[in-house]
Coordinates of C-alpha atoms in Angstrom, one line a residue:
Chain A
M25 CA 0.0 0.0 0.0
N26 CA 1.7 3.2 -1.2
S27 CA -0.9 5.7 -0.4
L28 CA -4.0 6.1 1.8
T29 CA -7.0 8.2 1.4
V30 CA -8.3 9.5 4.7
A31 CA -11.4 11.5 5.6
L32 CA -11.8 14.0 8.3
L33 CA -15.3 14.9 9.5
Q34 CA -15.3 18.4 10.8
Q35 CA -18.6 18.6 12.6
S36 CA -20.8 20.8 14.8
C37 CA -22.5 18.9 17.5
N38 CA -25.5 19.5 19.7
A39 CA -27.4 17.9 22.6
S40 CA -29.2 15.3 20.5
R41 CA -27.3 12.1 20.5
E42 CA -29.5 10.8 17.7
A43 CA -28.8 13.7 15.4
N44 CA -25.1 13.6 16.0
V45 CA -24.8 9.9 15.5
A46 CA -26.9 10.2 12.3
A47 CA -24.6 12.9 11.0
C48 CA -21.5 10.8 11.8
I49 CA -23.0 7.8 9.9
Q50 CA -23.9 9.9 7.0
G51 CA -20.4 11.4 6.9
I52 CA -18.8 7.9 7.1
R53 CA -21.0 6.8 4.2
K54 CA -20.0 9.8 2.0
A55 CA -16.3 9.4 2.9
S56 CA -16.5 5.8 1.8
L57 CA -18.1 6.8 -1.5
L58 CA -15.2 9.3 -2.0
G59 CA -12.7 6.4 -1.6
A60 CA -11.6 7.0 2.0
K61 CA -10.2 3.9 3.8
L62 CA -9.7 5.7 7.1
V63 CA -12.3 8.0 8.7
V64 CA -11.7 10.2 11.7
L65 CA -14.4 11.8 13.8
P66 CA -13.9 14.8 16.2
E67 CA -13.7 14.4 19.9
L68 CA -16.8 13.4 21.8
H69 CA -18.9 13.6 18.6
N70 CA -22.0 12.0 20.1
G71 CA -23.0 15.1 22.1
S72 CA -22.5 18.7 22.9
Y73 CA -19.3 19.5 24.6
F74 CA -20.6 18.9 28.1
P75 CA -17.5 19.7 30.2
Q76 CA -18.4 23.4 30.0
N77 CA -19.8 22.9 33.5
E78 CA -19.4 20.5 36.3
D79 CA -22.6 18.6 36.8
T80 CA -22.8 15.0 38.3
S81 CA -25.9 14.2 36.3
L82 CA -23.8 14.4 33.1
F83 CA -22.0 11.2 34.0
D84 CA -25.3 9.6 32.7
L85 CA -24.0 10.3 29.2
A86 CA -21.1 7.9 29.6
E87 CA -21.5 4.3 28.3
P88 CA -19.5 1.1 28.6
I89 CA -17.0 -0.1 26.0
P90 CA -18.2 -2.3 24.4
G91 CA -21.7 -0.8 24.5
P92 CA -24.4 0.8 22.3
S93 CA -22.1 3.3 20.6
T94 CA -19.4 0.7 19.8
D95 CA -22.1 -1.6 18.4
L96 CA -23.3 1.1 16.2
F97 CA -19.9 2.3 14.9
S98 CA -18.6 -1.2 14.5
A99 CA -21.6 -1.8 12.2
A100 CA -20.8 1.4 10.3
A101 CA -17.2 0.5 9.8
R102 CA -18.1 -2.9 8.5
E103 CA -20.9 -1.7 6.3
F104 CA -18.8 1.0 4.6
G105 CA -15.6 -0.9 4.7
V106 CA -13.5 1.8 6.4
V107 CA -11.2 1.9 9.4
L108 CA -12.9 4.3 11.8
V109 CA -11.6 6.4 14.7
T110 CA -14.3 7.4 17.2
S111 CA -14.3 9.3 20.4
L112 CA -16.5 8.2 23.3
F113 CA -17.3 9.1 26.9
E114 CA -16.5 5.8 28.6
R115 CA -18.1 4.5 31.7
R116 CA -15.6 2.0 33.2
A117 CA -17.2 1.7 36.6
A118 CA -19.3 3.8 38.9
G119 CA -17.2 6.9 39.6
L120 CA -14.6 6.0 37.0
Y121 CA -15.0 7.5 33.5
H122 CA -12.6 8.2 30.6
N123 CA -12.3 10.1 27.4
T124 CA -11.6 7.2 25.1
A125 CA -10.9 6.9 21.4
V126 CA -12.1 3.6 20.0
V127 CA -10.8 2.3 16.6
F128 CA -12.7 -0.1 14.4
D129 CA -11.2 -2.0 11.6
S130 CA -13.0 -2.3 8.3
D131 CA -14.4 -5.7 9.2
G132 CA -16.2 -4.1 12.2
S133 CA -13.8 -5.6 14.8
M134 CA -12.6 -3.3 17.6
A135 CA -8.9 -2.8 16.7
G136 CA -8.1 -1.1 20.0
K137 CA -8.8 1.8 22.3
Y138 CA -6.8 4.7 23.7
R139 CA -7.8 6.5 26.9
K140 CA -6.8 10.2 26.8
M141 CA -3.7 10.5 28.9
H142 CA -3.3 14.3 29.3
I143 CA -6.4 15.9 30.8
P144 CA -7.0 19.7 30.6
D145 CA -8.8 21.8 33.0
D146 CA -9.4 25.5 32.5
P147 CA -12.5 27.7 32.5
A148 CA -15.2 26.1 30.2
F149 CA -13.1 22.9 29.8
Y150 CA -13.6 21.2 33.1
E151 CA -12.3 17.9 32.0
K152 CA -10.4 16.9 35.1
F153 CA -13.9 16.6 36.8
Y154 CA -15.2 14.2 34.2
F155 CA -12.2 12.2 32.9
T156 CA -9.8 10.0 34.8
P157 CA -6.4 10.2 33.2
G158 CA -5.8 7.2 30.8
D159 CA -3.9 4.2 32.1
L160 CA -3.3 2.4 28.8
G161 CA -0.1 4.4 27.9
F162 CA 0.9 5.6 24.5
N163 CA 0.5 2.6 22.2
P164 CA -0.4 2.7 18.6
I165 CA -3.4 0.6 17.4
Q166 CA -2.7 -1.9 14.6
T167 CA -5.3 -1.8 11.8
S168 CA -5.5 -3.0 8.2
V169 CA -4.4 0.5 7.0
G170 CA -1.4 0.7 9.3
K171 CA -0.3 1.4 12.9
L172 CA -2.3 4.4 14.1
G173 CA -1.0 6.7 16.8
V174 CA -4.3 7.8 18.1
L175 CA -4.2 10.5 20.7
V176 CA -6.9 12.9 21.9
C177 CA -7.1 16.7 21.9
W178 CA -5.0 18.1 24.8
D179 CA -2.4 15.4 24.1
Q180 CA -1.6 17.4 21.0
W181 CA 0.3 20.0 23.0
F182 CA 2.7 17.4 24.4
P183 CA 5.7 16.4 22.1
E184 CA 6.3 13.4 24.5
A185 CA 3.0 11.8 23.4
A186 CA 3.8 12.1 19.7
R187 CA 7.3 10.8 20.3
L188 CA 6.2 7.8 22.3
M189 CA 3.8 6.9 19.5
A190 CA 6.5 7.3 16.8
L191 CA 8.9 5.2 18.8
A192 CA 6.4 2.4 18.9
G193 CA 6.0 2.5 15.2
A194 CA 3.0 4.7 14.6
E195 CA 2.7 5.5 10.9
L196 CA 0.2 8.3 11.4
L197 CA -0.5 10.6 14.4
I198 CA -4.3 11.2 14.8
Y199 CA -5.9 13.8 17.1
P200 CA -9.7 13.9 17.5
T201 CA -10.2 17.3 19.0
A202 CA -12.6 19.8 20.5
I203 CA -10.9 23.1 20.8
G204 CA -12.2 26.6 20.3
W205 CA -12.1 30.2 21.2
D206 CA -13.6 32.1 24.1
P207 CA -15.7 34.4 22.0
L208 CA -14.8 37.3 24.3
D209 CA -11.0 37.0 23.6
A210 CA -9.5 39.6 21.3
A211 CA -9.0 38.8 17.7
D212 CA -5.2 38.8 17.9
E213 CA -5.2 36.4 20.9
Q214 CA -7.6 34.1 19.0
E215 CA -5.3 34.1 16.0
R216 CA -2.3 33.3 18.2
Q217 CA -4.2 30.4 19.8
L218 CA -5.3 28.9 16.5
N219 CA -1.8 29.2 15.0
A220 CA -0.2 27.7 18.0
W221 CA -2.5 24.7 17.8
V222 CA -1.7 24.2 14.2
T223 CA 2.0 24.8 14.6
V224 CA 2.7 22.5 17.6
Q225 CA 1.0 19.6 15.7
R226 CA 2.9 20.3 12.5
G227 CA 6.0 20.3 14.7
H228 CA 5.2 16.7 15.8
A229 CA 5.0 15.7 12.2
V230 CA 8.5 17.3 11.6
A231 CA 10.1 15.9 14.8
N232 CA 8.9 12.4 14.1
G233 CA 8.8 12.3 10.3
T234 CA 5.2 11.1 10.6
P235 CA 2.0 12.6 9.1
V236 CA -0.5 14.2 11.5
I237 CA -4.3 14.2 11.2
A238 CA -6.2 16.7 13.4
V239 CA -10.0 16.7 13.3
N240 CA -11.8 19.4 15.2
R241 CA -15.4 20.4 15.9
V242 CA -16.7 23.6 14.5
G243 CA -19.4 26.2 15.5
H244 CA -20.5 27.8 18.7
E245 CA -21.9 25.9 21.6
A246 CA -23.5 28.0 24.3
D247 CA -22.8 27.5 28.0
P248 CA -25.7 25.3 29.2
A249 CA -25.5 27.1 32.6
G250 CA -26.0 30.5 30.8
I251 CA -23.1 32.0 32.7
G252 CA -20.1 31.9 30.3
S253 CA -20.0 33.0 26.7
G254 CA -19.7 29.4 25.4
I255 CA -17.0 28.1 23.1
R256 CA -16.6 28.8 19.4
F257 CA -14.9 25.6 18.1
W258 CA -12.4 26.7 15.5
G259 CA -12.5 23.9 13.0
N260 CA -9.3 24.2 10.9
S261 CA -9.0 20.4 10.6
F262 CA -5.9 19.5 8.6
V263 CA -3.5 16.9 7.5
A264 CA 0.3 17.6 7.6
G265 CA 2.9 15.5 5.8
C266 CA 6.2 14.2 7.2
Q267 CA 7.9 17.6 7.0
G268 CA 5.0 19.4 8.6
E269 CA 3.7 20.6 5.2
F270 CA 0.0 21.1 4.8
L271 CA -1.5 18.3 2.7
C272 CA -5.0 19.7 3.2
Q273 CA -6.8 22.0 5.6
V274 CA -10.3 23.5 5.9
G275 CA -11.6 26.7 7.4
N276 CA -13.1 27.6 10.8
D277 CA -16.7 28.3 10.0
S278 CA -18.5 25.3 8.5
E279 CA -18.9 21.6 8.7
E280 CA -16.7 19.8 6.2
L281 CA -15.9 16.4 4.9
L282 CA -12.3 16.6 4.0
T283 CA -10.6 13.8 2.1
C284 CA -6.8 13.7 1.7
R285 CA -4.4 11.3 0.0
I286 CA -1.3 10.5 2.1
D287 CA 1.8 9.1 0.5
L288 CA 2.9 6.3 2.9
R289 CA 6.4 5.9 1.3
R290 CA 7.3 9.5 2.1
G291 CA 8.1 8.9 5.8
E292 CA 11.0 6.7 5.2
A293 CA 12.5 9.0 2.6
V294 CA 12.3 11.9 5.0
R295 CA 13.7 10.0 7.9
R296 CA 16.7 9.1 5.7
I297 CA 17.6 12.7 5.2
W298 CA 16.6 13.8 8.7
P299 CA 17.4 10.8 10.9
F300 CA 16.3 12.2 14.2
L301 CA 15.6 8.8 15.7
R302 CA 19.3 7.9 15.1
D303 CA 20.6 10.9 17.0
R304 CA 18.4 11.2 20.1
R305 CA 20.5 11.5 23.3
I306 CA 18.7 8.9 25.3
D307 CA 21.6 8.8 27.7
A308 CA 20.8 12.4 28.7
Y309 CA 17.0 12.5 28.7
G310 CA 16.4 11.1 32.2
D311 CA 15.1 14.3 33.6
L312 CA 12.2 14.2 31.2
L313 CA 10.6 12.0 33.8
L314 CA 10.7 14.8 36.4
R315 CA 7.9 17.3 37.0
Y316 CA 10.5 20.1 37.1
R317 CA 14.3 20.2 37.4
D318 CA 14.5 22.1 40.6
Chain B
M21 CA 13.0 43.6 33.9
N22 CA 9.7 43.4 31.9
S23 CA 11.2 43.3 28.4
L24 CA 14.5 42.5 26.7
T25 CA 15.9 43.7 23.4
V26 CA 17.8 41.0 21.6
A27 CA 19.9 41.2 18.5
L28 CA 20.4 38.4 16.0
L29 CA 23.4 38.6 13.6
Q30 CA 22.5 36.8 10.4
Q31 CA 25.8 36.6 8.7
S32 CA 27.6 35.0 5.8
C33 CA 31.0 33.7 6.7
N34 CA 34.2 32.8 4.8
A35 CA 37.6 31.2 5.3
S36 CA 39.1 34.4 6.8
R37 CA 38.9 34.2 10.6
E38 CA 40.0 37.8 10.8
A39 CA 37.2 39.1 8.5
N40 CA 34.5 37.0 10.2
V41 CA 35.6 38.1 13.7
A42 CA 35.7 41.7 12.6
A43 CA 32.2 41.4 11.2
C44 CA 31.0 39.9 14.5
I45 CA 32.5 42.7 16.5
Q46 CA 31.1 45.3 14.2
G47 CA 27.7 43.7 14.5
I48 CA 27.9 43.5 18.3
R49 CA 28.8 47.2 18.4
K50 CA 25.8 48.1 16.2
A51 CA 23.5 45.9 18.2
S52 CA 24.5 47.7 21.4
L53 CA 23.9 51.1 19.8
L54 CA 20.4 49.9 18.9
G55 CA 19.8 49.0 22.6
A56 CA 20.3 45.3 22.5
K57 CA 21.2 43.7 25.8
L58 CA 21.5 40.2 24.4
V59 CA 23.4 39.4 21.1
V60 CA 23.3 36.0 19.4
L61 CA 25.8 35.0 16.6
P62 CA 25.2 32.1 14.2
E63 CA 26.9 28.7 14.5
L64 CA 30.7 28.5 14.0
H65 CA 30.8 32.2 13.0
N66 CA 34.6 32.4 13.0
G67 CA 35.0 30.5 9.7
S68 CA 33.5 28.9 6.7
Y69 CA 31.3 25.8 7.4
F70 CA 34.2 23.4 7.3
P71 CA 32.3 20.1 7.9
Q72 CA 31.4 20.0 4.2
N73 CA 34.3 17.6 4.0
E74 CA 36.2 15.2 6.3
D75 CA 39.8 16.5 6.5
T76 CA 42.0 15.9 9.6
S77 CA 44.0 19.1 9.0
L78 CA 40.8 21.1 9.8
F79 CA 41.1 20.2 13.5
D80 CA 43.8 22.9 13.5
L81 CA 40.8 25.4 13.4
A82 CA 39.8 24.3 16.9
E83 CA 40.9 26.2 20.0
P84 CA 40.8 25.8 23.7
I85 CA 38.2 27.4 26.0
P86 CA 39.3 29.7 27.4
G87 CA 41.5 30.7 24.5
P88 CA 42.0 33.4 21.9
S89 CA 38.4 33.6 20.8
T90 CA 36.9 33.6 24.2
D91 CA 39.4 36.4 25.2
L92 CA 38.3 38.4 22.2
F93 CA 34.5 38.0 22.7
S94 CA 34.8 38.4 26.4
A95 CA 36.3 41.8 25.7
A96 CA 33.6 42.7 23.2
A97 CA 30.8 41.7 25.6
R98 CA 32.4 43.9 28.3
E99 CA 33.1 46.9 26.0
F100 CA 29.6 47.0 24.5
G101 CA 27.8 45.9 27.7
V102 CA 25.9 43.0 26.2
V103 CA 25.3 39.4 27.0
L104 CA 26.8 37.5 24.1
V105 CA 26.1 34.0 22.7
T106 CA 29.0 32.8 20.6
S107 CA 29.7 29.5 18.9
L108 CA 33.2 28.0 18.7
F109 CA 35.0 24.9 17.6
E110 CA 36.5 23.7 20.9
R111 CA 39.7 21.8 21.2
R112 CA 39.3 19.9 24.5
A113 CA 42.3 17.6 24.0
A114 CA 44.2 16.0 21.2
G115 CA 41.5 14.0 19.3
L116 CA 38.6 15.4 21.4
Y117 CA 36.7 18.3 19.9
H118 CA 33.3 19.8 20.4
N119 CA 30.9 22.3 18.8
T120 CA 30.5 24.6 21.8
A121 CA 28.4 27.7 22.5
V122 CA 30.1 30.0 25.0
V123 CA 28.0 32.7 26.7
F124 CA 29.6 35.9 28.1
D125 CA 27.9 38.2 30.6
S126 CA 27.9 41.9 30.0
D127 CA 30.9 42.3 32.4
G128 CA 32.9 40.1 30.1
S129 CA 32.8 37.1 32.4
M130 CA 32.2 33.7 30.9
A131 CA 28.7 32.8 32.1
G132 CA 28.8 29.3 30.9
K133 CA 29.1 27.0 27.9
Y134 CA 27.0 24.3 26.2
R135 CA 28.5 21.5 24.1
K136 CA 26.2 20.5 21.2
M137 CA 24.5 17.3 22.3
H138 CA 22.8 16.1 19.1
I139 CA 25.3 15.8 16.3
P140 CA 24.1 15.5 12.6
D141 CA 25.8 13.7 9.8
D142 CA 24.6 13.8 6.3
P143 CA 26.1 14.6 3.0
A144 CA 27.9 18.0 3.2
F145 CA 27.3 18.1 7.0
Y146 CA 29.9 15.6 8.3
E147 CA 29.7 16.7 11.8
K148 CA 30.1 13.3 13.5
F149 CA 33.6 13.3 12.2
Y150 CA 34.5 16.6 13.9
F151 CA 32.4 17.0 16.9
T152 CA 32.3 14.7 20.0
P153 CA 28.7 14.7 21.3
G154 CA 28.4 17.1 24.3
D155 CA 28.7 15.8 27.8
L156 CA 27.4 18.8 29.8
G157 CA 23.7 17.9 29.4
F158 CA 20.9 20.3 28.8
N159 CA 21.4 23.1 31.3
P160 CA 20.5 26.7 31.0
I161 CA 23.1 29.4 31.5
Q162 CA 22.4 32.0 34.1
T163 CA 23.1 35.6 33.0
S164 CA 22.2 39.1 34.0
V165 CA 19.4 39.1 31.4
G166 CA 18.0 35.7 32.5
K167 CA 18.4 32.0 32.3
L168 CA 19.3 31.2 28.7
G169 CA 18.5 27.8 27.2
V170 CA 21.3 27.8 24.7
L171 CA 21.3 24.9 22.2
V172 CA 23.0 24.5 18.9
C173 CA 21.5 23.9 15.4
W174 CA 20.7 20.1 15.1
D175 CA 19.4 20.3 18.6
Q176 CA 16.5 22.4 17.2
W177 CA 14.8 19.3 15.8
F178 CA 14.6 17.5 19.2
P179 CA 11.6 18.5 21.4
E180 CA 13.4 16.7 24.2
A181 CA 16.2 19.3 24.3
A182 CA 13.8 22.2 24.4
R183 CA 11.7 20.5 27.1
L184 CA 14.7 19.8 29.3
M185 CA 15.8 23.4 29.1
A186 CA 12.4 24.6 30.0
L187 CA 12.1 22.2 32.9
A188 CA 15.3 23.7 34.2
G189 CA 13.9 27.2 34.1
A190 CA 15.2 28.5 30.8
E191 CA 13.5 31.8 30.0
L192 CA 14.6 31.8 26.4
L193 CA 15.5 29.0 24.0
I194 CA 18.4 30.1 21.7
Y195 CA 19.7 28.3 18.6
P196 CA 22.9 29.4 16.8
T197 CA 22.5 27.6 13.5
A198 CA 24.2 26.8 10.2
I199 CA 21.5 25.2 8.0
G200 CA 20.9 25.5 4.3
W201 CA 19.8 24.0 1.1
D202 CA 21.5 21.7 -1.3
P203 CA 21.3 24.0 -4.3
L204 CA 20.4 21.0 -6.5
D205 CA 17.2 20.2 -4.6
A206 CA 13.9 21.1 -6.2
A207 CA 12.2 24.4 -5.1
D208 CA 9.3 22.6 -3.4
E209 CA 11.6 20.4 -1.4
Q210 CA 13.6 23.5 -0.4
E211 CA 10.4 25.2 0.7
R212 CA 9.3 22.2 2.8
Q213 CA 12.7 22.0 4.5
L214 CA 12.8 25.7 5.4
N215 CA 9.2 25.6 6.7
A216 CA 9.9 22.5 8.7
W217 CA 12.9 24.2 10.3
V218 CA 10.8 27.2 11.3
T219 CA 7.8 25.2 12.3
V220 CA 9.5 22.7 14.6
Q221 CA 11.2 25.5 16.5
R222 CA 8.0 27.6 16.8
G223 CA 6.5 24.3 18.1
H224 CA 9.1 24.3 21.0
A225 CA 8.0 27.8 21.9
V226 CA 4.3 26.6 22.0
A227 CA 5.0 23.4 23.9
N228 CA 7.0 25.2 26.5
G229 CA 5.5 28.6 26.7
T230 CA 9.0 30.0 26.1
P231 CA 10.3 32.4 23.4
V232 CA 12.7 31.0 20.8
I233 CA 15.6 32.8 19.1
A234 CA 17.1 31.1 16.0
V235 CA 20.1 32.8 14.3
N236 CA 21.3 31.3 11.0
R237 CA 24.0 31.9 8.5
V238 CA 23.1 33.2 5.0
G239 CA 24.7 32.9 1.6
H240 CA 26.3 30.2 -0.5
E241 CA 29.5 28.4 0.6
A242 CA 31.1 26.3 -2.1
D243 CA 32.4 22.8 -1.4
P244 CA 36.1 23.3 -0.8
A245 CA 36.8 19.9 -2.4
G246 CA 35.0 21.1 -5.5
I247 CA 32.9 17.9 -5.6
G248 CA 29.5 18.8 -4.2
S249 CA 27.4 21.8 -5.0
G250 CA 28.0 23.5 -1.6
I251 CA 25.4 24.8 0.8
R252 CA 23.1 27.7 0.4
F253 CA 22.5 28.8 4.0
W254 CA 18.9 29.9 4.2
G255 CA 19.0 32.7 6.7
N256 CA 15.4 33.3 8.0
S257 CA 16.6 34.1 11.5
F258 CA 13.6 34.7 13.7
V259 CA 12.2 35.3 17.1
A260 CA 9.0 33.5 18.2
G261 CA 6.9 34.4 21.2
C262 CA 5.5 32.1 23.8
Q263 CA 2.6 31.0 21.6
G264 CA 4.9 30.4 18.6
E265 CA 3.9 33.7 17.0
F266 CA 6.5 35.5 15.0
L267 CA 7.9 38.5 16.8
C268 CA 10.4 39.2 14.0
Q269 CA 11.9 37.4 11.1
V270 CA 14.3 38.2 8.2
G271 CA 14.7 36.8 4.7
N272 CA 16.9 34.2 3.2
D273 CA 19.2 36.3 0.9
S274 CA 21.2 38.9 2.9
E275 CA 23.1 39.6 6.0
E276 CA 20.9 41.2 8.6
L277 CA 21.2 42.7 12.1
L278 CA 17.7 42.0 13.5
T279 CA 16.7 43.6 16.8
C280 CA 13.6 42.4 18.6
R281 CA 11.9 43.4 21.9
I282 CA 10.6 40.4 23.9
D283 CA 8.0 40.8 26.6
L284 CA 9.3 38.7 29.5
R285 CA 6.0 38.8 31.4
R286 CA 4.2 37.0 28.6
G287 CA 5.5 33.6 29.4
E288 CA 3.8 33.2 32.8
A289 CA 0.5 34.6 31.4
V290 CA 0.5 32.0 28.6
R291 CA 1.5 29.2 30.9
R292 CA -1.5 30.1 33.1
I293 CA -4.0 29.5 30.3
W294 CA -2.0 26.6 28.8
P295 CA -0.4 24.8 31.8
F296 CA 1.3 22.0 30.0
L297 CA 3.9 21.6 32.7
R298 CA 1.1 20.8 35.1
D299 CA -0.3 18.0 33.0
R300 CA 2.7 16.1 31.8
R301 CA 2.3 12.4 32.3
I302 CA 5.7 11.8 33.8
D303 CA 4.5 8.4 35.1
A304 CA 4.1 7.2 31.5
Y305 CA 7.1 8.8 29.8
G306 CA 9.7 6.1 30.7
D307 CA 10.0 4.8 27.2
L308 CA 11.4 8.2 26.0
L309 CA 14.7 6.8 27.3
L310 CA 14.6 4.0 24.7
R311 CA 16.1 4.2 21.3
Y312 CA 12.9 2.5 19.9
R313 CA 10.0 0.7 21.5
D314 CA 10.5 -2.7 19.8

């Protein structure tokens, strides 16, 4: 396999699980008709972005894995013959919940899951309340289209996560995401934030010689408590090649089904001219395991 | 100190040590007149980029630290009252040489040195022949303008190096550099390489909430052996802020003295909204110390 066509579903989501799931299935169907063999959905695509507030009743949204959503997406992956990256609110036990990406192979089997390791917490993103930090480590998921380095949103700011996936043989880095602006922030701050988000992920592509796929939500979601100004999810889903170059990218204001062809041979060619894995100073990296070097 | 004016000397160099040093001193003088308190020179600024070939006689170019060059740049730092980042070919012992950055404080004292840790080796950049990998680790250098995370060129591709400097309290990341194009490469490949170089360093700024200063050579240097096509150093020296935004940048075709004012309060403000240091999963990073996870 020399190339792979991937599809990114940049979606807006709302409180209706039924409507969101229908939109996902519709997108997967279209992606398959366009020739995609790998389809990536945004973070927590089944609902509105509920961590805008802390509310114990919202744990009712979580479901077991396997469970109703995995049954449904397993069937979709099989029906449309695609490898599928989904993002679910996992109920592991009473009082123990995760933000979990589940990957299905094109025969509908569950290829693997990844529990979000880095958990954010800042105003309007109260994720530490809802999501226990992952305990499955940084391990790529083997599928029929390759070894997928699936990470989730906040993980995208951490070069360590990308590196660990690359060191374990990930052929693609994939980030289902839900990130946006505080509508009250100034335009120049919003621009810096968006560019930082794009840049740091392109940097992971460069540092690891590995393509990066980032799929974000789009559109405004109001604060259900009516206190904050909500979040304007900034879209800008993109695919970067092994040198961080844009292979494709969409805008910040509408739902999009983006397909992109990735040359899978490029990675080794790039790593031959830029053999960073050869030259890492693993003898001198011990302090990366410290919180701070003080 | 709320802000700092830095100067980047983007230079072309040649085989005349005398001419290169005179150009450096002239640049430092001008930078000081423009109000700079920190001046950064490009990598190995005292000579042509000699690692284009492997030639044992070129070890004659190396000099001890302290030695003639450190005497001279110490005097310049003191005379012009600036903190100065230099880059020298260090002779540590017969058969033991390093690519070493030496930092002088504004009183002329040697504030510290850093021996390049990651050593490249690819056609026209035969550095593994000349430079023993550094053994001083990744430690910022304390100066009167702050704690400087001084790294050198190839280090700029390794997020680990930037992170270790940030974890040790570096307030700025600084990369004296000698990087350029193979003139025979296609234009689109050249563009990808340049953008990758800029992007991965801007990514370090984002991931660490720390400004980045990159100072490169500029201009073509022929292969002294007359075999290869030489190197066209691509300039593009720049300063990025704590969100990776460009604070200033120059082009790829001429010598430049670039001054730039950096807001030193910005870092903490950015780290409060993006507290990546808080959320690192140090319990799960152990495999970063492996060459590969196989």
